[in-house]
Short mmCIF file of C-alpha atoms and ligand atoms in Angstrom, two decimals:
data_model
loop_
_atom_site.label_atom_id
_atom_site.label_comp_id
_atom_site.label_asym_id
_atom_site.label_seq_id
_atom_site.Cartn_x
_atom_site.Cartn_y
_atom_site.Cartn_z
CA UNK A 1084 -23.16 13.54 56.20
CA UNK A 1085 -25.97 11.91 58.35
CA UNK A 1086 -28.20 9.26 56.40
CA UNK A 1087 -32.30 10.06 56.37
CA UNK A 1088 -34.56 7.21 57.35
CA UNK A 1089 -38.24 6.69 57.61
CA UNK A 1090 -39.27 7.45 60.91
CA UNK A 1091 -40.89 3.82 61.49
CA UNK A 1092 -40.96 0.81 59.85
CA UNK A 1093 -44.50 -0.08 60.28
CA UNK A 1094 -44.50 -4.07 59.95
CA UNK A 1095 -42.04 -7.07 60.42
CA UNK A 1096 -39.13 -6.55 57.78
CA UNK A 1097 -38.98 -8.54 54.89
CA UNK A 1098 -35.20 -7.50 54.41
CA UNK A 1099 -32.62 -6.46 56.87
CA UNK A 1100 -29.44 -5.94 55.95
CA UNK A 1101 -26.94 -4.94 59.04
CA UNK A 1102 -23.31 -3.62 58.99
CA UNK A 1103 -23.23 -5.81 56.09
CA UNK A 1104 -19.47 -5.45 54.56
CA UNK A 1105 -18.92 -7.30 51.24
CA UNK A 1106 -14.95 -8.22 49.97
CA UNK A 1107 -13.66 -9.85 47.11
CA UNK A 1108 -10.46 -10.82 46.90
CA UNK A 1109 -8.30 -10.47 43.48
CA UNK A 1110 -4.59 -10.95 43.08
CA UNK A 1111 -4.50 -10.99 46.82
CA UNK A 1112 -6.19 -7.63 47.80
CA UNK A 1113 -9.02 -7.27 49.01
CA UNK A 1114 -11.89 -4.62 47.21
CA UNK A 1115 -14.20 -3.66 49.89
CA UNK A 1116 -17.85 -3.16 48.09
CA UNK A 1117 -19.56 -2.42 51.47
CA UNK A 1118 -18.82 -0.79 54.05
CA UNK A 1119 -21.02 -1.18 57.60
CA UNK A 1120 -24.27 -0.96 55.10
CA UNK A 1121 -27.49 -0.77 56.46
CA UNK A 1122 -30.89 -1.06 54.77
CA UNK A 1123 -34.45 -2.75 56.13
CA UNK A 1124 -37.35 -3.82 53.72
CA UNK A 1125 -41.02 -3.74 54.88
CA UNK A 1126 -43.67 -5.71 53.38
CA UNK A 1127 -45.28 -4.26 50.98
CA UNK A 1128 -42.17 -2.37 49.62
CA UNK A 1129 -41.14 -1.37 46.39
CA UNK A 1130 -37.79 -0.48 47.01
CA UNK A 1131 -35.45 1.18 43.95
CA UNK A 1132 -31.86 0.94 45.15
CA UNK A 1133 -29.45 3.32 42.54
CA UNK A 1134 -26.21 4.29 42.75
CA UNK A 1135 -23.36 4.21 40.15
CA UNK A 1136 -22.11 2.27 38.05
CA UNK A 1137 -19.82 -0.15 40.25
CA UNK A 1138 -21.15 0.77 43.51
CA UNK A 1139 -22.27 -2.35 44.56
CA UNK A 1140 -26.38 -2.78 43.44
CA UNK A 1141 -26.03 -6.19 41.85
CA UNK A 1142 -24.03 -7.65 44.55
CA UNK A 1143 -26.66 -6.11 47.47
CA UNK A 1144 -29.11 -8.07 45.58
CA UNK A 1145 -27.35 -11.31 45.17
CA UNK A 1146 -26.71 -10.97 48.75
CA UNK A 1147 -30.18 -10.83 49.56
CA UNK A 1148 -30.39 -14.00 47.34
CA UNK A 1149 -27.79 -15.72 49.68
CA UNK A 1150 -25.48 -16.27 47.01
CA UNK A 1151 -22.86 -13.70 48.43
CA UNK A 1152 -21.64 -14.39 51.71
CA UNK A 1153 -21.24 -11.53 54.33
CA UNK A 1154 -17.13 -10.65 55.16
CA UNK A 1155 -18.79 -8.73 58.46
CA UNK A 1156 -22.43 -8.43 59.38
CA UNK A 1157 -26.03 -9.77 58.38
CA UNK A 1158 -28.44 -10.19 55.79
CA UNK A 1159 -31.67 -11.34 57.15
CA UNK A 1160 -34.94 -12.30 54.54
CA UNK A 1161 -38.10 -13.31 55.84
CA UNK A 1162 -36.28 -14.25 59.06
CA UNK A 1163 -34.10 -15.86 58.34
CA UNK A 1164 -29.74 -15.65 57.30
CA UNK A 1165 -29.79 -15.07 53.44
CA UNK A 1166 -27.51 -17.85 52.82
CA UNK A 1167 -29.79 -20.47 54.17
CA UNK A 1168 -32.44 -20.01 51.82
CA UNK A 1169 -30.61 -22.39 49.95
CA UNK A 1170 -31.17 -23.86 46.19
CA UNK A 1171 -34.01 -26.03 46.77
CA UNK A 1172 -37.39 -24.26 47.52
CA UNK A 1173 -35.89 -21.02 47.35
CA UNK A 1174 -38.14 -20.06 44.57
CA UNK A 1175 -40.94 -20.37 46.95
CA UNK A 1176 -39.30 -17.20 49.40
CA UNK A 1177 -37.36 -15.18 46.52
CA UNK A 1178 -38.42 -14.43 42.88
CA UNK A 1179 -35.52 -12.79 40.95
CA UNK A 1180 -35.62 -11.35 37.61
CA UNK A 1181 -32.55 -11.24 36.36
CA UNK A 1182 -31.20 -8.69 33.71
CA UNK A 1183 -31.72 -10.14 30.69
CA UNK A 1184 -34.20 -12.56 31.29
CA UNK A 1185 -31.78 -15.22 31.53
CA UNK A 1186 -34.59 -18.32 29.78
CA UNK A 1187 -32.84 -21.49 28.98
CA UNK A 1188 -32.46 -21.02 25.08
CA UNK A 1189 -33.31 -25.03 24.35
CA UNK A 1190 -36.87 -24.87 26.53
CA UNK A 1191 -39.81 -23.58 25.44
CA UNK A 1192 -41.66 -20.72 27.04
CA UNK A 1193 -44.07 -22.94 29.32
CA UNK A 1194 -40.65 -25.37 29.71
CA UNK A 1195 -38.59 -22.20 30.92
CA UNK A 1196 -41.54 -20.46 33.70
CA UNK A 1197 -42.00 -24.49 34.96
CA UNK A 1198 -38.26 -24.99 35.91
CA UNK A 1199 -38.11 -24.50 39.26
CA UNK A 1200 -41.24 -26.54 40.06
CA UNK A 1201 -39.85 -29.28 37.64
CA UNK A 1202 -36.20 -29.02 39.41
CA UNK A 1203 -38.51 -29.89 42.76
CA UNK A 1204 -39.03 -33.74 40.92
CA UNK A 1205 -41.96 -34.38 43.33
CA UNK A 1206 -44.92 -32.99 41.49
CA UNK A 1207 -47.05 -34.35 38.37
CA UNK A 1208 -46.81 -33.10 35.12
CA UNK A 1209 -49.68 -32.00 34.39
CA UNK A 1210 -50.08 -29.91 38.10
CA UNK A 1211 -46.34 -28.42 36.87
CA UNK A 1212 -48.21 -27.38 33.56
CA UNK A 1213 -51.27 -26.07 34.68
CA UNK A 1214 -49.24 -23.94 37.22
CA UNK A 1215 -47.09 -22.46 34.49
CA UNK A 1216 -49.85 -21.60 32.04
CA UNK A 1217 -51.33 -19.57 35.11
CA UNK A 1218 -48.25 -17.77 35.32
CA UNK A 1219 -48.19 -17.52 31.55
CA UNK A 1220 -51.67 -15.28 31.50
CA UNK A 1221 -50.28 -13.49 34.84
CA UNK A 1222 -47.75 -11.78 33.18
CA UNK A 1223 -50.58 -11.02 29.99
CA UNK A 1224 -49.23 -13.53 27.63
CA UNK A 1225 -51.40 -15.41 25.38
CA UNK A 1226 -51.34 -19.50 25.72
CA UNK A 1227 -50.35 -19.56 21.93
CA UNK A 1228 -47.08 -18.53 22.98
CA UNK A 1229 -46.44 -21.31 25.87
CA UNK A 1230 -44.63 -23.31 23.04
CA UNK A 1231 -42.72 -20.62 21.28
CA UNK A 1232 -38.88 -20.38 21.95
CA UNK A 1233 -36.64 -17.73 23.38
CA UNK A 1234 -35.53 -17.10 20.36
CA UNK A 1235 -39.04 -16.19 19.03
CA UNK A 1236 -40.30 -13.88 21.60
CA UNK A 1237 -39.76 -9.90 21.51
CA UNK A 1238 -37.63 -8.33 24.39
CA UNK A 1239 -40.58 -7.63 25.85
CA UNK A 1240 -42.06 -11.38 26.04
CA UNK A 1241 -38.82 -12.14 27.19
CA UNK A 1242 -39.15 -10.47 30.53
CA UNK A 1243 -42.49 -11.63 30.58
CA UNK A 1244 -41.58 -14.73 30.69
CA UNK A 1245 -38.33 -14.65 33.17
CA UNK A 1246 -41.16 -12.56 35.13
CA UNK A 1247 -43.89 -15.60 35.28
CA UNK A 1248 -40.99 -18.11 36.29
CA UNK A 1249 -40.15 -15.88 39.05
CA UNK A 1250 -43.55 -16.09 40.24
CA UNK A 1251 -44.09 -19.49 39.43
CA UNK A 1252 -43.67 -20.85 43.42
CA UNK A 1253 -45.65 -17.13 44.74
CA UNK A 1254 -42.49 -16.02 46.55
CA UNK A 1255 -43.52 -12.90 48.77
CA UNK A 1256 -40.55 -10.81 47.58
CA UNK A 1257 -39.75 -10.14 44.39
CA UNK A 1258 -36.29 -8.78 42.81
CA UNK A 1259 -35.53 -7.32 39.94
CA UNK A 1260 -32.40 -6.28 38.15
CA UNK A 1261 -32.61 -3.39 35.29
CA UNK A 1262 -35.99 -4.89 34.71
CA UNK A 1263 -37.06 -2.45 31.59
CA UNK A 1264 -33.21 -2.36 30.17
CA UNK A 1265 -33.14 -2.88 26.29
CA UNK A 1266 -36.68 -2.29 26.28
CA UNK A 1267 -38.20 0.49 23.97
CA UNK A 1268 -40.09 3.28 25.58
CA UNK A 1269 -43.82 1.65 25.17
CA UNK A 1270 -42.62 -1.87 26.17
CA UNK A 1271 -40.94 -0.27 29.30
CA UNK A 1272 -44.22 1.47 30.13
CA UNK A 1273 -46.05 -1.82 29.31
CA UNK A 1274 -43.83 -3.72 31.70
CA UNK A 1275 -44.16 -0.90 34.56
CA UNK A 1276 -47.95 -1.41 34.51
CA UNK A 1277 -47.84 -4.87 35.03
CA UNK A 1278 -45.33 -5.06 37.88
CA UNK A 1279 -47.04 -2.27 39.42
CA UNK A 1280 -50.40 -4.26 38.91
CA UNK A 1281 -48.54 -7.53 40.01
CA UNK A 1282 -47.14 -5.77 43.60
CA UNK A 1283 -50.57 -4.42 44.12
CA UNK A 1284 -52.60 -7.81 43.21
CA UNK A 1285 -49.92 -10.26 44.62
CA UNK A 1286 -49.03 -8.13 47.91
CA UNK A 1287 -45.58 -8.62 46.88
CA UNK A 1288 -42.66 -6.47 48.58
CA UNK A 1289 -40.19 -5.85 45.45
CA UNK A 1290 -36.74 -4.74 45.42
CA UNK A 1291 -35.35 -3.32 41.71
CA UNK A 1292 -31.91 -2.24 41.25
CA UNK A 1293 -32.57 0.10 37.80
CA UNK A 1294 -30.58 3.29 36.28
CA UNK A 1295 -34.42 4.45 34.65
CA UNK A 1296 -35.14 7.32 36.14
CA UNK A 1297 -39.03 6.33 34.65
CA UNK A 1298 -39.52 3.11 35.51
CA UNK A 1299 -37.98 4.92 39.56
CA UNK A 1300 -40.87 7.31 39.16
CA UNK A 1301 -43.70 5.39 37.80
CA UNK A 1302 -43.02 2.40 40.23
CA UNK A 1303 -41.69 3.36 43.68
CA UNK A 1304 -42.65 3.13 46.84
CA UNK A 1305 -39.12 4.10 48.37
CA UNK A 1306 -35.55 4.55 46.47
CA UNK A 1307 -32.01 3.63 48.65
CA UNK A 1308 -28.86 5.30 46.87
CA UNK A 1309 -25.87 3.43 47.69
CA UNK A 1310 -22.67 5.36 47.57
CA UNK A 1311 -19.48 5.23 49.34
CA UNK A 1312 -19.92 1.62 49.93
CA UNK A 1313 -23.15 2.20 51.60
CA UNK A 1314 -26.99 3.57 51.93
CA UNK A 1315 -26.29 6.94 52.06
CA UNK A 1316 -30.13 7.98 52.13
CA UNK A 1317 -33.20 5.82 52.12
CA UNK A 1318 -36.96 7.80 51.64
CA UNK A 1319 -39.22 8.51 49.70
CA UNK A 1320 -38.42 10.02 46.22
CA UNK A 1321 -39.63 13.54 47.16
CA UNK A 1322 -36.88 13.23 50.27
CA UNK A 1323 -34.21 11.21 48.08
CA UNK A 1324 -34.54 14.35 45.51
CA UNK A 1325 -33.90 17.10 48.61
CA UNK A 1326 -30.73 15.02 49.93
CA UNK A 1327 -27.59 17.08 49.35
CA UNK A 1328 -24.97 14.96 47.80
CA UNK A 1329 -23.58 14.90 44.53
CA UNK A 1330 -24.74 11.80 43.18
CA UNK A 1331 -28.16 12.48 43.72
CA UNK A 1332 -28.40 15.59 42.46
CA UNK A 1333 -26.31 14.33 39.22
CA UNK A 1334 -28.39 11.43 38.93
CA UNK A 1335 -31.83 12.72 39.57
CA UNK A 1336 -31.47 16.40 38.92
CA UNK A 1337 -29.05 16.24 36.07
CA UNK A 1338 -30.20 16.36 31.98
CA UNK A 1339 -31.97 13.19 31.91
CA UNK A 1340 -33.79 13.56 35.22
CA UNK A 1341 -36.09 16.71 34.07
CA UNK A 1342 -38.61 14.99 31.97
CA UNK A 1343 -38.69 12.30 35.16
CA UNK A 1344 -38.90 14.93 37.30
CA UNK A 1345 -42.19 16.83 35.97
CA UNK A 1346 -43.90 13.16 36.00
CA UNK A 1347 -42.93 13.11 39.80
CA UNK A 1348 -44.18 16.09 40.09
CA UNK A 1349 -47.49 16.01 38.22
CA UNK A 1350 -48.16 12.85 40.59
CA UNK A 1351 -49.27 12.43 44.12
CA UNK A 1352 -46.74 10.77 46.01
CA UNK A 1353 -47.25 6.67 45.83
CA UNK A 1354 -49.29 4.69 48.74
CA UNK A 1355 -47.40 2.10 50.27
CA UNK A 1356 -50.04 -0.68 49.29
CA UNK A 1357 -50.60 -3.58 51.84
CA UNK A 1358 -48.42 -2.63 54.62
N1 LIG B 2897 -17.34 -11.99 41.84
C1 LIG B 2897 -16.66 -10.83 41.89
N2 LIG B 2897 -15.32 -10.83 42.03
C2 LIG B 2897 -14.61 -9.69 42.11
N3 LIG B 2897 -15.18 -8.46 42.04
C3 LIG B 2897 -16.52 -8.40 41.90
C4 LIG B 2897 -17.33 -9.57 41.82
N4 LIG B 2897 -18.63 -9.20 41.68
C5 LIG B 2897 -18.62 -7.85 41.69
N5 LIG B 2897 -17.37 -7.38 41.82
C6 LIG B 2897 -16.99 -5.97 41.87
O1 LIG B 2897 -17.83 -5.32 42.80
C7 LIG B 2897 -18.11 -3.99 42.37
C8 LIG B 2897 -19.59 -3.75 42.39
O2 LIG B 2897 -20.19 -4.54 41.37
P1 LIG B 2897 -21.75 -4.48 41.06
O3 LIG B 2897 -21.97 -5.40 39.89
O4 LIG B 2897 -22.53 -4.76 42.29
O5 LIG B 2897 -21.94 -2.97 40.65
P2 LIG B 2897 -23.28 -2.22 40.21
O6 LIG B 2897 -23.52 -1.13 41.18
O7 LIG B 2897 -24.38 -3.22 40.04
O8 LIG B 2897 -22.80 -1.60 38.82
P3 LIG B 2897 -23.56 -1.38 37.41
O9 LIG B 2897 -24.57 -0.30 37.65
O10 LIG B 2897 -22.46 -0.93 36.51
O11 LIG B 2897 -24.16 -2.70 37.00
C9 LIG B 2897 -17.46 -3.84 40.99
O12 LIG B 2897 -16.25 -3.16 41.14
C10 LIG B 2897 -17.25 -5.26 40.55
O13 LIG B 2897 -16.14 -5.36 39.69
#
């Protein structure tokens, strides 16, 4: 079965991944999680990469991170290999949001979105706070919260947060893992807005690896399934929902995908913004 693609990619990718083949080893055999995979991020992007469960999303991303390491192939972002993007300053380049917000328990809220410009150890205090409590009203958080703990914030201030510590050194691209898991339906929609608000205002390309068939809807610019250790089609939803293979029409067409479905439908088909 031949893959779809866009017909042009219309600016300098942010992304490329090529023939990218990821192993791990265990006992002494070798799993192969990808398989000659293929996939190219413009700016501008907001990419939803699905697939099932153990098909590889989470380690695409961390690849993209650089903290996989290709067996075969390439995984270029912003230029240049993903593995040289390195710990220090790669805040600035790549802003992940990890699953479940992942905040240091012990730091406060401002503490927590400042860490990566604190773990930089050349910039003043007060510059490092300022910056965060920026961040802090970016994501639509009040400044009575920056000294609130983890432990005191809703699920949905919890993102928030892991969200404005992302941002905190403006990378251009932006990922996100399961981004509105555990969240109830009105904090999911909540969270949609502002990362759809954020892409649009920030000009950030964003690349979300998420099983909501919602938050796909409501926020997507373009949606790569990855099955049989690859991208098997890469479009736009309307052209994702025509492609004949049984994951995608299990996954989109199946119980759960209806009531996504007529919101697709009831809505014009999403601008690329900034590209
Ligand atoms: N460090 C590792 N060592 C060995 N195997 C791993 C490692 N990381 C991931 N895997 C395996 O790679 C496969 C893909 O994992 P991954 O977490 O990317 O799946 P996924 O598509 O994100 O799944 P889910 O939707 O369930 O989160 C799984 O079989 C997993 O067990």
């Amino acid at each position: 079965m031949s893959a779809i693609r866009p017909p042009s990619v219309p600016t300098a990718p942010v992304v490329e991944v090529k023939k990218l083949w990821s192993t791990f080893r265990t006992d002494g055999v070798d799993a192969v999680i990808h398989k000659d995979l293929d996939l190219t991020i413009a700016q501008g992007e907001l990419l939803s990469i699905v697939g099932g469960s153990g098909s590889g999303k989470t380690v695409l991303l961390r690849q993209i991170l650089g903290l996989e390491t290709p067996a075969r192939g390439s995984v270029t972002v912003l230029g240049h290999p993903a593995a040289e993007l390195g710990r220090a300053g790669a805040a600035s380049r790549v802003g992940m949001l990890f699953q479940h917000g992942a905040l240091f328990s012990a730091f406060t809220v401002l503490e927590n979105i400042a860490f990566p410009l604190r773990e930089l150890r050349n910039l003043p205090d007060d510059l490092v706070r300022d910056a965060a409590m920026v961040k802090l009203r970016m994501v639509g958080l009040d400044p009575s919260h920056a000294h609130k703990m983890p432990s005191d914030l809703s699920g949905g201030m919890v993102k928030r947060v892991a969200l404005a510590r992302a941002l905190i050194m403006d990378p251009p691209l932006l990922l996100l893992d399961e981004p509105t898991a555990g969240l109830d339906p009105d904090r999911s929609d909540a969270f949609c807005t502002l990362l759809r608000e954020l892409h649009r205002e920030l000009g950030l390309t964003v690349v979300m690896v998420t099983h909501d068939l919602d938050t796909i809807y409501e926020l997507s610019t373009r949606i790569a399934v990855v099955a049989e250790k690859r991208v098997i089609v890469d479009a736009s939803p309307q052209e994702v929902l025509a492609y004949p293979h049984p994951f995608v029409s299990a996954f989109f067409l199946g119980g759960r995908g209806h009531r996504a479905m007529e919101l697709l439908r009831a809505q014009p088909p999403r601008p690329l913004e900034g590209v």
